[in-house]
Short mmCIF file of C-alpha atoms in Angstrom, two decimals:
data_model
loop_
_atom_site.label_atom_id
_atom_site.label_comp_id
_atom_site.label_asym_id
_atom_site.label_seq_id
_atom_site.Cartn_x
_atom_site.Cartn_y
_atom_site.Cartn_z
CA UNK A 1 114.09 73.62 16.98
CA UNK A 2 116.35 71.45 19.08
CA UNK A 3 116.69 67.74 18.39
CA UNK A 4 115.13 67.02 21.79
CA UNK A 5 112.03 69.07 20.91
CA UNK A 6 111.81 67.60 17.41
CA UNK A 7 112.06 64.04 18.76
CA UNK A 8 109.39 64.72 21.38
CA UNK A 9 107.03 66.24 18.80
CA UNK A 10 107.58 63.26 16.51
CA UNK A 11 106.65 60.92 19.34
CA UNK A 12 103.44 62.95 19.71
CA UNK A 13 102.76 62.67 15.96
CA UNK A 14 102.79 58.92 16.40
CA UNK A 15 100.63 59.17 19.53
CA UNK A 16 98.03 61.13 17.55
CA UNK A 17 98.04 58.47 14.81
CA UNK A 18 97.68 55.79 17.46
CA UNK A 19 94.72 57.74 18.92
CA UNK A 20 93.19 57.80 15.43
CA UNK A 21 93.58 54.04 15.24
CA UNK A 22 92.15 53.47 18.74
CA UNK A 23 89.05 55.53 18.01
CA UNK A 24 88.54 53.77 14.67
CA UNK A 25 88.61 50.45 16.54
CA UNK A 26 86.06 51.81 19.01
CA UNK A 27 83.84 53.04 16.16
CA UNK A 28 84.01 49.62 14.50
CA UNK A 29 83.12 47.83 17.73
CA UNK A 30 80.21 50.17 18.44
CA UNK A 31 78.93 49.77 14.88
CA UNK A 32 79.09 45.97 15.16
CA UNK A 33 76.94 46.14 18.31
CA UNK A 34 74.28 48.34 16.72
CA UNK A 35 75.30 51.64 18.32
CA UNK A 36 75.28 53.52 15.04
CA UNK A 37 75.12 57.00 16.59
CA UNK A 38 77.96 56.27 18.98
CA UNK A 39 79.97 54.73 16.15
CA UNK A 40 79.45 57.90 14.13
CA UNK A 41 80.57 60.03 17.09
CA UNK A 42 83.67 57.89 17.60
CA UNK A 43 84.48 57.97 13.88
CA UNK A 44 84.48 61.75 14.02
CA UNK A 45 86.66 61.52 17.12
CA UNK A 46 89.10 59.46 15.06
CA UNK A 47 89.03 62.13 12.33
CA UNK A 48 89.84 64.75 14.96
CA UNK A 49 92.87 62.78 16.11
CA UNK A 50 94.10 62.47 12.53
CA UNK A 51 93.69 66.23 12.21
CA UNK A 52 95.83 66.64 15.33
CA UNK A 53 98.53 64.51 13.70
CA UNK A 54 98.43 66.80 10.66
CA UNK A 55 98.75 69.87 12.89
CA UNK A 56 101.79 68.42 14.66
CA UNK A 57 103.47 67.30 11.45
CA UNK A 58 102.80 70.68 9.80
CA UNK A 59 104.25 72.51 12.80
CA UNK A 60 107.40 70.39 12.69
CA UNK A 61 107.79 71.13 8.98
CA UNK A 62 107.01 74.83 9.44
CA UNK A 63 109.91 75.23 11.86
CA UNK A 64 112.21 73.35 9.48
CA UNK A 65 112.14 70.11 11.40
CA UNK A 66 111.82 66.61 10.03
CA UNK A 67 108.77 64.40 10.57
CA UNK A 68 109.62 60.79 11.41
CA UNK A 69 106.88 58.17 11.66
CA UNK A 70 107.14 54.95 13.62
CA UNK A 71 104.94 51.87 13.84
CA UNK A 72 101.61 51.98 15.62
CA UNK A 73 100.49 49.36 18.13
CA UNK A 74 97.44 47.28 17.31
CA UNK A 75 94.56 48.67 19.40
CA UNK A 76 92.06 46.75 21.44
CA UNK A 77 89.23 45.89 19.07
CA UNK A 78 86.35 44.84 21.33
CA UNK A 79 84.84 46.08 24.56
CA UNK A 80 82.21 44.40 26.72
CA UNK A 81 79.88 47.40 26.95
CA UNK A 82 79.39 50.87 25.55
CA UNK A 83 80.37 52.14 29.02
CA UNK A 84 83.70 50.30 28.69
CA UNK A 85 84.33 51.98 25.34
CA UNK A 86 83.91 55.47 26.78
CA UNK A 87 85.83 54.63 29.96
CA UNK A 88 88.72 53.49 27.74
CA UNK A 89 88.37 56.71 25.76
CA UNK A 90 88.61 58.82 28.92
CA UNK A 91 91.64 56.88 30.15
CA UNK A 92 93.27 57.38 26.76
CA UNK A 93 92.59 61.12 26.79
CA UNK A 94 94.13 61.38 30.26
CA UNK A 95 97.26 59.68 28.88
CA UNK A 96 97.38 62.12 25.97
CA UNK A 97 96.95 65.05 28.38
CA UNK A 98 100.03 63.89 30.28
CA UNK A 99 101.98 63.65 27.03
CA UNK A 100 100.95 67.16 25.97
CA UNK A 101 101.90 68.54 29.39
CA UNK A 102 105.28 66.82 29.13
CA UNK A 103 105.78 68.45 25.71
CA UNK A 104 105.06 71.87 27.21
CA UNK A 105 107.67 71.17 29.88
CA UNK A 106 110.23 70.26 27.23
CA UNK A 107 109.40 73.40 25.24
CA UNK A 108 109.94 75.50 28.37
CA UNK A 109 113.26 73.80 29.16
CA UNK A 110 114.44 74.16 25.58
CA UNK A 111 113.24 77.78 25.47
CA UNK A 112 111.28 76.90 22.33
CA UNK A 113 108.64 79.62 22.52
CA UNK A 114 107.04 78.78 19.19
CA UNK A 115 106.53 75.16 20.28
CA UNK A 116 105.23 76.29 23.66
CA UNK A 117 102.75 78.61 21.96
CA UNK A 118 101.69 75.88 19.51
CA UNK A 119 101.15 73.40 22.34
CA UNK A 120 98.93 75.71 24.40
CA UNK A 121 96.03 75.01 22.05
CA UNK A 122 96.43 71.31 22.75
CA UNK A 123 96.52 71.90 26.51
CA UNK A 124 93.09 73.54 26.19
CA UNK A 125 91.92 70.84 23.77
CA UNK A 126 92.78 68.09 26.24
CA UNK A 127 90.76 69.70 29.00
CA UNK A 128 87.79 69.78 26.60
CA UNK A 129 88.33 66.15 25.56
CA UNK A 130 88.38 64.89 29.12
CA UNK A 131 85.26 66.90 30.01
CA UNK A 132 83.43 65.51 26.98
CA UNK A 133 84.23 61.90 27.87
CA UNK A 134 83.34 62.47 31.54
CA UNK A 135 80.01 64.03 30.51
CA UNK A 136 79.23 61.06 28.28
CA UNK A 137 80.07 58.67 31.11
CA UNK A 138 77.83 60.63 33.49
CA UNK A 139 74.94 60.16 31.06
CA UNK A 140 75.69 56.46 30.68
CA UNK A 141 75.79 56.06 34.47
CA UNK A 142 72.35 57.67 34.71
CA UNK A 143 70.95 55.46 31.96
CA UNK A 144 72.47 52.20 33.26
CA UNK A 145 70.79 49.32 31.38
CA UNK A 146 67.66 51.22 30.35
CA UNK A 147 67.30 50.24 26.69
CA UNK A 148 65.11 53.24 25.83
CA UNK A 149 67.65 55.54 27.47
CA UNK A 150 70.51 53.88 25.59
CA UNK A 151 68.62 54.26 22.32
CA UNK A 152 68.08 57.98 22.94
CA UNK A 153 71.68 58.41 24.09
CA UNK A 154 73.01 56.68 20.97
CA UNK A 155 70.76 58.72 18.72
CA UNK A 156 71.99 61.91 20.42
CA UNK A 157 75.65 61.04 19.80
CA UNK A 158 74.75 60.45 16.17
CA UNK A 159 73.99 64.17 15.87
CA UNK A 160 77.66 65.13 16.10
CA UNK A 161 78.29 66.82 12.78
CA UNK A 162 81.93 67.78 12.65
CA UNK A 163 85.31 67.63 14.25
CA UNK A 164 86.24 70.52 16.52
#
């Protein structure tokens, strides 16, 4: 693996840890506002991001690279509404999608076929993540301020049982 590829993958390791932190903050905010199902969903989303970090760090090690961790920015910790939480989540996933696509471009330029192959799973994953957040936002837009609808919505998100 070239130094350029290793450095770029290490930046992504840190981005995945930052995603973990962001989704934990969202889970905490949702929990504090009584959205227990949504908090559970977001907590599992955080777990998924930590799992992504582990996949990136394992890949770097597997190809005899060196994992280098940097500091993580403090995330936003409160949002005005549940809608704002999920809009922030979608915006964040779009940012991560751009980062993954940039990594694929680097892998192509560096002719790092193992990295390119590894990253393809994350390209697909990011499409799924964005669709999931958009679907949740579609439901929230339909519900608006209907408290019974929000209760059912929150309960439904609480049924998420595992990370992908």
